[in-house]
CSV table of C-alpha atoms in Angstrom, one decimal:
chain,number,residue,atom,x,y,z
L,266,MET,CA,-71.4,63.6,-138.5
L,267,TYR,CA,-74.9,65.8,-139.1
L,268,SER,CA,-75.3,65.3,-142.9
L,269,SER,CA,-73.4,63.0,-145.2
L,270,SER,CA,-73.5,66.5,-148.2
L,271,LEU,CA,-72.9,70.1,-147.3
L,272,ALA,CA,-74.4,73.0,-149.2
L,273,ASP,CA,-72.4,75.2,-151.7
L,274,ALA,CA,-70.0,78.0,-149.7
L,275,PRO,CA,-72.7,80.8,-149.4
L,276,VAL,CA,-72.4,83.8,-152.0
L,277,ILE,CA,-69.8,86.8,-151.1
L,278,ARG,CA,-71.6,89.6,-152.0
L,279,GLU,CA,-72.0,93.3,-150.3
L,280,PRO,CA,-75.2,91.8,-147.8
L,281,LEU,CA,-78.7,93.3,-148.6
L,282,HIS,CA,-79.2,94.7,-145.1
L,283,ALA,CA,-82.6,95.5,-144.1
L,284,PRO,CA,-83.6,98.5,-141.1
L,285,VAL,CA,-83.4,96.5,-137.9
L,286,ALA,CA,-83.2,99.3,-135.0
L,287,HIS,CA,-84.7,103.0,-135.4
L,288,LEU,CA,-83.4,105.8,-132.7
L,289,VAL,CA,-86.4,107.5,-131.9
L,290,ARG,CA,-85.5,110.7,-130.0
L,291,GLY,CA,-88.8,112.9,-128.8
L,292,GLY,CA,-90.5,111.2,-131.0
L,293,VAL,CA,-88.6,111.9,-134.4
L,294,THR,CA,-86.6,109.2,-135.8
L,295,GLU,CA,-83.0,110.6,-136.2
L,296,GLY,CA,-80.6,107.7,-137.3
L,297,VAL,CA,-81.4,103.8,-138.7
L,298,HIS,CA,-79.0,100.9,-137.6
L,299,TYR,CA,-79.4,98.6,-140.7
L,300,GLY,CA,-78.4,94.4,-140.2
L,301,SER,CA,-79.8,91.1,-140.6
L,302,VAL,CA,-81.5,88.9,-138.3
L,303,VAL,CA,-82.0,85.2,-138.5
L,304,VAL,CA,-84.7,83.1,-135.4
L,305,LEU,CA,-84.9,79.4,-136.7
L,306,GLY,CA,-87.9,77.1,-134.3
L,307,ALA,CA,-87.0,73.8,-132.9
L,308,GLY,CA,-86.8,72.0,-136.0
L,309,GLY,CA,-84.6,73.8,-137.4
L,310,ALA,CA,-86.9,75.9,-139.9
L,311,VAL,CA,-86.6,79.4,-140.8
L,312,GLU,CA,-89.1,81.1,-138.8
L,313,LEU,CA,-88.1,84.7,-139.0
L,314,GLN,CA,-85.5,86.3,-141.8
L,315,LEU,CA,-84.8,89.9,-142.5
L,316,GLY,CA,-81.9,91.6,-144.5
L,317,ASP,CA,-79.4,89.3,-145.8
L,318,VAL,CA,-78.9,86.0,-143.9
L,319,GLU,CA,-77.9,84.0,-146.5
L,320,ALA,CA,-74.7,85.8,-147.6
L,321,ALA,CA,-71.2,84.9,-146.8
L,322,PHE,CA,-70.2,86.8,-143.7
L,323,TYR,CA,-67.3,86.9,-140.7
L,324,PRO,CA,-69.0,85.4,-137.3
L,325,ARG,CA,-65.9,87.1,-135.4
L,326,SER,CA,-65.8,85.7,-132.1
L,327,ALA,CA,-69.6,84.4,-132.5
L,328,LEU,CA,-67.9,81.7,-133.8
L,329,LYS,CA,-65.8,80.1,-130.8
L,330,PRO,CA,-68.2,77.5,-129.5
L,331,VAL,CA,-68.0,75.8,-132.8
L,332,GLN,CA,-64.3,76.0,-132.7
L,333,ALA,CA,-64.2,74.6,-128.5
L,334,VAL,CA,-66.1,71.8,-129.9
L,335,ALA,CA,-64.1,71.0,-132.8
L,336,MET,CA,-61.2,70.9,-130.0
L,337,VAL,CA,-63.0,68.9,-127.6
L,338,ARG,CA,-63.6,66.5,-130.8
L,339,ALA,CA,-59.9,66.4,-131.6
L,340,GLY,CA,-59.5,65.0,-127.6
L,341,LEU,CA,-59.3,68.8,-125.5
L,342,PRO,CA,-60.1,67.5,-122.3
L,343,LEU,CA,-61.1,70.8,-120.4
L,344,ASP,CA,-64.7,71.4,-119.4
L,345,GLY,CA,-66.0,73.7,-116.5
L,346,GLU,CA,-64.5,77.0,-116.2
L,347,LEU,CA,-61.6,76.1,-118.4
L,348,LEU,CA,-63.9,75.0,-121.2
L,349,SER,CA,-66.2,77.8,-121.0
L,350,LEU,CA,-62.9,80.0,-121.2
L,351,ALA,CA,-61.3,78.1,-124.5
L,352,ALA,CA,-64.9,79.7,-126.3
L,353,ALA,CA,-64.5,83.4,-124.4
L,354,SER,CA,-63.9,87.0,-125.6
L,355,HIS,CA,-62.8,87.5,-121.9
L,356,SER,CA,-62.6,90.8,-120.3
L,357,GLY,CA,-59.0,90.2,-119.1
L,358,GLU,CA,-59.9,89.6,-115.6
L,359,GLU,CA,-57.3,87.9,-113.1
L,360,ARG,CA,-59.5,84.4,-113.1
L,361,HIS,CA,-59.6,85.0,-116.6
L,362,LEU,CA,-55.5,85.4,-116.9
L,363,ALA,CA,-55.3,82.1,-113.9
L,364,GLY,CA,-57.6,80.1,-116.1
L,365,THR,CA,-55.5,80.5,-119.4
L,366,ARG,CA,-52.5,80.1,-117.1
L,367,ARG,CA,-53.8,76.6,-116.2
L,368,ILE,CA,-54.8,75.5,-119.6
L,369,LEU,CA,-50.9,76.4,-120.4
L,370,GLU,CA,-49.8,74.3,-117.3
L,371,LEU,CA,-51.8,71.2,-118.5
L,372,ALA,CA,-51.0,71.4,-121.8
L,373,GLY,CA,-47.2,71.8,-120.7
L,374,VAL,CA,-46.8,75.0,-122.5
L,375,THR,CA,-45.5,78.1,-121.2
L,376,GLU,CA,-47.0,81.9,-122.7
L,377,ASP,CA,-44.2,82.2,-124.8
L,378,ASP,CA,-45.8,79.5,-127.1
L,379,LEU,CA,-48.7,81.5,-127.7
L,380,ARG,CA,-49.4,83.5,-131.3
L,381,ASN,CA,-52.1,85.5,-130.5
L,382,VAL,CA,-51.5,89.4,-130.5
L,383,GLU,CA,-50.2,91.2,-127.3
L,384,ASP,CA,-53.2,93.7,-125.9
L,385,LEU,CA,-54.6,95.2,-122.8
L,386,PRO,CA,-57.5,93.6,-121.3
L,387,TYR,CA,-61.0,94.2,-123.2
L,388,ALA,CA,-62.6,95.5,-120.1
L,389,PRO,CA,-62.5,99.3,-119.6
L,390,ALA,CA,-62.0,99.2,-116.1
L,391,VAL,CA,-59.7,96.1,-116.2
L,392,ARG,CA,-58.0,98.0,-118.6
L,393,ASP,CA,-57.6,101.3,-117.1
L,394,GLY,CA,-56.2,99.5,-113.7
L,395,TRP,CA,-53.8,98.1,-116.4
L,396,ILE,CA,-52.4,101.3,-117.1
L,397,ARG,CA,-52.7,103.1,-113.9
L,398,GLU,CA,-50.4,100.2,-112.6
L,399,GLY,CA,-48.3,100.5,-115.4
L,400,ARG,CA,-48.7,97.3,-117.2
L,401,GLU,CA,-48.0,96.5,-120.4
L,402,PRO,CA,-49.9,94.9,-123.4
L,403,SER,CA,-49.4,91.0,-123.1
L,404,ARG,CA,-51.0,88.1,-125.0
L,405,LEU,CA,-52.4,86.5,-121.5
L,406,ALA,CA,-54.3,90.1,-121.5
L,407,GLN,CA,-55.9,89.8,-124.7
L,408,ASN,CA,-59.7,88.5,-124.9
L,409,CYS,CA,-58.9,85.0,-127.1
L,410,SER,CA,-55.9,84.1,-125.2
L,411,GLY,CA,-58.2,81.3,-123.6
L,412,LYS,CA,-58.7,80.0,-126.8
L,413,HIS,CA,-55.1,80.0,-127.7
L,414,ALA,CA,-54.3,77.9,-125.0
L,415,ALA,CA,-56.7,75.5,-125.8
L,416,MET,CA,-55.4,75.3,-129.3
L,417,LEU,CA,-51.8,74.4,-128.2
L,418,TYR,CA,-53.2,72.2,-125.5
L,419,THR,CA,-55.0,70.2,-128.6
L,420,CYS,CA,-51.7,70.1,-130.4
L,421,LYS,CA,-50.1,68.8,-127.9
L,422,LEU,CA,-52.5,65.9,-127.3
L,423,ASN,CA,-52.1,65.2,-131.1
L,424,GLY,CA,-48.8,65.4,-131.5
L,425,TRP,CA,-49.4,68.3,-134.0
L,426,SER,CA,-46.6,71.1,-134.5
L,427,LEU,CA,-47.0,73.9,-132.2
L,428,ASP,CA,-45.1,76.2,-134.5
L,429,GLY,CA,-47.8,77.3,-137.0
L,430,TYR,CA,-50.7,76.7,-134.9
L,431,LEU,CA,-52.7,79.4,-136.7
L,432,ASP,CA,-52.1,78.5,-140.2
L,433,PRO,CA,-55.0,77.7,-141.8
L,434,ALA,CA,-53.3,74.7,-143.6
L,435,HIS,CA,-52.5,73.5,-139.7
L,436,PRO,CA,-54.0,70.0,-138.8
L,437,LEU,CA,-55.7,71.9,-136.0
L,438,GLN,CA,-57.4,74.7,-138.5
L,439,GLN,CA,-58.3,72.0,-140.9
L,440,ALA,CA,-60.0,70.2,-138.2
L,441,ILE,CA,-62.1,73.3,-137.0
L,442,ALA,CA,-62.6,74.0,-140.5
L,443,GLU,CA,-64.0,71.0,-140.9
L,444,ILE,CA,-66.2,71.2,-138.1
L,445,VAL,CA,-67.2,74.5,-139.0
L,446,GLU,CA,-68.5,72.8,-142.1
L,447,ASP,CA,-70.1,70.0,-140.6
L,448,LEU,CA,-72.4,72.0,-137.6
L,449,THR,CA,-73.4,75.1,-140.5
L,450,GLY,CA,-74.3,72.8,-143.1
L,451,GLN,CA,-72.4,74.6,-145.3
L,452,ARG,CA,-68.8,74.7,-147.3
L,453,VAL,CA,-66.9,78.1,-146.0
L,454,ALA,CA,-66.8,80.2,-148.2
L,455,ARG,CA,-63.5,82.2,-147.7
L,456,VAL,CA,-60.9,82.0,-144.8
L,457,THR,CA,-58.7,85.0,-143.3
L,458,VAL,CA,-57.4,86.2,-140.6
L,459,ASP,CA,-59.0,87.5,-136.8
L,460,GLY,CA,-58.0,90.4,-134.8
L,461,CYS,CA,-56.0,87.5,-133.0
L,462,GLY,CA,-54.1,86.0,-135.7
L,463,ALA,CA,-56.5,82.9,-135.8
L,464,PRO,CA,-58.1,82.2,-139.2
L,465,LEU,CA,-61.5,83.3,-139.8
L,466,PHE,CA,-64.5,81.2,-141.5
L,467,SER,CA,-66.8,83.2,-143.6
L,468,VAL,CA,-70.5,81.1,-143.6
L,469,SER,CA,-73.7,82.6,-143.5
L,470,LEU,CA,-75.6,84.4,-140.6
L,471,HIS,CA,-78.2,81.4,-141.0
L,472,GLY,CA,-75.4,79.0,-141.4
L,473,LEU,CA,-74.6,80.3,-137.8
L,474,ALA,CA,-77.4,80.2,-136.3
L,475,ARG,CA,-78.0,76.5,-137.1
L,476,ALA,CA,-74.0,75.3,-135.9
L,477,VAL,CA,-75.2,77.1,-132.3
L,478,SER,CA,-78.6,75.5,-132.3
L,479,ARG,CA,-76.8,71.8,-132.9
L,480,VAL,CA,-74.4,72.3,-130.5
L,481,THR,CA,-77.4,73.7,-127.6
L,482,ALA,CA,-79.9,70.5,-129.0
L,483,SER,CA,-77.4,68.0,-128.8
L,484,ALA,CA,-77.3,65.0,-126.6
L,485,PRO,CA,-76.0,65.1,-123.4
L,486,GLY,CA,-72.2,64.1,-123.0
L,487,THR,CA,-71.3,64.8,-126.4
L,488,PRO,CA,-68.8,67.7,-127.6
L,489,GLU,CA,-71.3,69.9,-128.7
L,490,ALA,CA,-73.6,69.8,-124.7
L,491,ARG,CA,-69.8,69.7,-122.9
L,492,VAL,CA,-69.1,73.3,-124.5
L,493,ALA,CA,-72.9,74.5,-124.3
L,494,ASP,CA,-73.2,73.2,-120.8
L,495,ALA,CA,-69.9,74.9,-119.8
L,496,MET,CA,-70.4,78.3,-120.9
L,497,ARG,CA,-74.0,78.3,-119.5
L,498,ALA,CA,-72.8,77.3,-116.1
L,499,HIS,CA,-69.9,79.9,-116.5
L,500,PRO,CA,-70.9,82.5,-118.4
L,501,GLU,CA,-68.1,85.1,-117.2
L,502,MET,CA,-65.6,83.0,-118.0
L,503,ALA,CA,-66.7,83.1,-122.0
L,504,SER,CA,-67.2,86.6,-121.3
L,505,GLY,CA,-66.9,88.7,-118.0
L,506,THR,CA,-68.3,90.5,-115.0
L,507,GLY,CA,-71.1,92.9,-116.4
L,508,ARG,CA,-70.8,91.9,-120.1
L,509,ASP,CA,-74.1,91.9,-121.7
L,510,VAL,CA,-73.7,88.5,-122.9
L,511,ALA,CA,-73.4,87.0,-119.8
L,512,ALA,CA,-76.2,88.9,-118.0
L,513,LEU,CA,-78.5,87.3,-121.0
L,514,MET,CA,-77.8,83.9,-120.2
L,515,HIS,CA,-78.6,84.4,-116.4
L,516,ALA,CA,-81.7,85.5,-117.7
L,517,VAL,CA,-82.5,83.2,-119.7
L,518,PRO,CA,-82.8,80.0,-118.6
L,519,GLY,CA,-80.9,77.5,-120.7
L,520,LEU,CA,-80.1,80.1,-123.2
L,521,LEU,CA,-76.3,79.8,-124.8
L,522,ALA,CA,-75.1,83.3,-126.3
L,523,LYS,CA,-72.0,84.4,-127.8
L,524,ASP,CA,-71.1,88.2,-129.5
L,525,GLY,CA,-68.6,89.1,-131.9
L,526,PHE,CA,-66.6,92.3,-132.9
L,527,GLU,CA,-69.0,94.3,-136.0
L,528,GLY,CA,-72.1,93.5,-134.1
L,529,VAL,CA,-72.8,90.0,-134.3
L,530,GLU,CA,-74.2,87.9,-131.6
L,531,VAL,CA,-75.9,84.2,-131.7
L,532,ALA,CA,-77.9,82.7,-129.2
L,533,ALA,CA,-79.9,79.7,-128.7
L,534,LEU,CA,-82.4,77.6,-126.4
L,535,PRO,CA,-81.9,73.7,-125.5
L,536,ASP,CA,-84.7,73.0,-127.8
L,537,GLY,CA,-82.4,74.1,-131.0
L,538,ARG,CA,-84.4,77.6,-131.3
L,539,ALA,CA,-82.1,79.9,-132.4
L,540,VAL,CA,-81.4,83.4,-133.6
L,541,ALA,CA,-78.3,85.6,-135.0
L,542,VAL,CA,-77.9,88.8,-135.3
L,543,LYS,CA,-75.4,90.8,-137.7
L,544,ILE,CA,-75.7,94.9,-137.3
L,545,SER,CA,-74.2,96.5,-140.4
L,546,ASP,CA,-72.5,99.0,-138.6
L,547,GLY,CA,-71.4,96.8,-136.2
L,548,ALA,CA,-73.2,99.1,-133.2
L,549,ASN,CA,-73.8,97.5,-129.9
L,550,ARG,CA,-76.4,99.6,-128.8
L,551,ALA,CA,-78.3,98.1,-131.6
L,552,ARG,CA,-77.1,94.1,-131.6
L,553,VAL,CA,-78.4,93.9,-127.5
L,554,PRO,CA,-82.1,95.5,-128.5
L,555,VAL,CA,-82.2,93.4,-131.4
L,556,THR,CA,-80.9,90.1,-130.2
L,557,ALA,CA,-83.5,90.4,-127.5
L,558,ALA,CA,-86.3,91.0,-129.8
L,559,ALA,CA,-85.7,88.3,-131.7
L,560,LEU,CA,-85.2,85.9,-128.9
L,561,ALA,CA,-88.6,87.0,-128.1
L,562,ARG,CA,-89.8,86.6,-131.3
L,563,ALA,CA,-88.4,82.8,-131.1
L,564,GLY,CA,-91.1,82.5,-128.1
L,565,VAL,CA,-88.8,83.2,-124.7
L,566,ASP,CA,-91.0,85.2,-122.6
L,567,PRO,CA,-90.7,89.1,-122.9
L,568,ARG,CA,-90.4,89.1,-119.4
L,569,LEU,CA,-87.2,87.9,-119.4
L,570,LEU,CA,-85.9,90.5,-121.9
L,571,THR,CA,-86.6,93.9,-120.4
L,572,GLY,CA,-83.5,94.3,-119.3
L,573,PHE,CA,-81.9,93.9,-122.9
L,574,ALA,CA,-84.1,97.0,-124.4
L,575,GLY,CA,-81.1,99.1,-124.8
L,576,GLU,CA,-79.8,102.3,-123.2
L,577,PRO,CA,-82.4,105.7,-123.2
L,578,LEU,CA,-81.3,108.5,-125.3
L,579,LEU,CA,-80.3,111.3,-123.0
L,580,GLY,CA,-81.2,115.4,-123.4
L,581,GLY,CA,-79.9,117.5,-120.8
L,582,GLY,CA,-79.2,114.1,-118.6
L,583,GLU,CA,-82.4,112.6,-119.2
L,584,PRO,CA,-84.4,110.2,-121.1
L,585,VAL,CA,-86.0,111.4,-124.5
L,586,GLY,CA,-86.0,108.7,-126.8
L,587,ARG,CA,-85.1,104.9,-127.1
L,588,ILE,CA,-84.1,102.1,-129.8
L,589,ARG,CA,-87.1,100.7,-131.0
L,590,THR,CA,-86.4,97.1,-132.9
L,591,ALA,CA,-88.0,97.2,-136.4
L,592,ARG,CA,-91.7,95.9,-136.1
L,593,ALA,CA,-90.8,92.5,-137.6
L,594,LEU,CA,-89.5,91.5,-134.5
L,595,ASP,CA,-92.5,92.0,-132.3
L,596,PRO,CA,-94.0,89.1,-130.5
L,597,VAL,CA,-96.4,87.3,-132.3
L,598,THR,CA,-99.5,86.6,-130.7
L,599,VAL,CA,-101.8,84.2,-131.1
L,600,ARG,CA,-105.5,84.8,-131.0
L,601,ALA,CA,-108.1,82.1,-130.1
L,602,CYS,CA,-110.8,82.2,-132.0
L,603,ALA,CA,-114.0,83.5,-131.1
């Protein structure tokens, strides 16, 4: 455990978000995205905060690396691609489906034991292919199926009932909640149901950043390091072909990054530097450049992040504007004394 005592649960309130990105068209600000951002240094200290980083919020799928750590601590023996898939919001590609089937096979269970919702694949191109082929929504295709298969495997290994494995009172979910609190360093504020049907734990943006920082900075061979290594080595298994979060991990050596619905992203480096982002309106067009700007503010070479500045704003098919992140996110320039 990281601490013998935990901070109180974050306060449930309307977040006091701040402007984090501006849509500038033809030199005029056309729109503003509000949100919150926290940047942690290698020692865990807050180096930058915008908006409300201490209010309770739902990390959505950005919490999956922590959930995967909890399962590994409970005995889940997966590594490599399959462990990355256990922490995935996958695109529903055939490799994701095959990997999920393999986890189910290792667990000695079937797709019928999954209790996530039925859905079409997440990636638009893959989803369109399913529709053309007349394929129906399935639990296997839903983007959290790897996590759910790993949950079933963890239950089998521990002798826990498969029925009701999504109940917050189930031993599996109690074990996950304990690790969420351990790694975030704070009590869970509230538990609800995520889109896939699994329990969703409310923490603060600061707590999320702290948790993933601890995951990436942990000693080799620990459950935390195993999860980080698996996701960094196989970023497309944790997401999918062409996904921005996978491209970011390829671009920045040693980076672990995980996105979540409603404009959430967390990213951390092996030395513990970490950033967490919440875009108030859930817009990906702001999430990506704000995350990149936060990483540059954390000391990542901006040249590695040039591909994540956001899509240009078009007029008549030609670029006429761009997304400009908040000035507070500009990298700090250290000038030598004269």
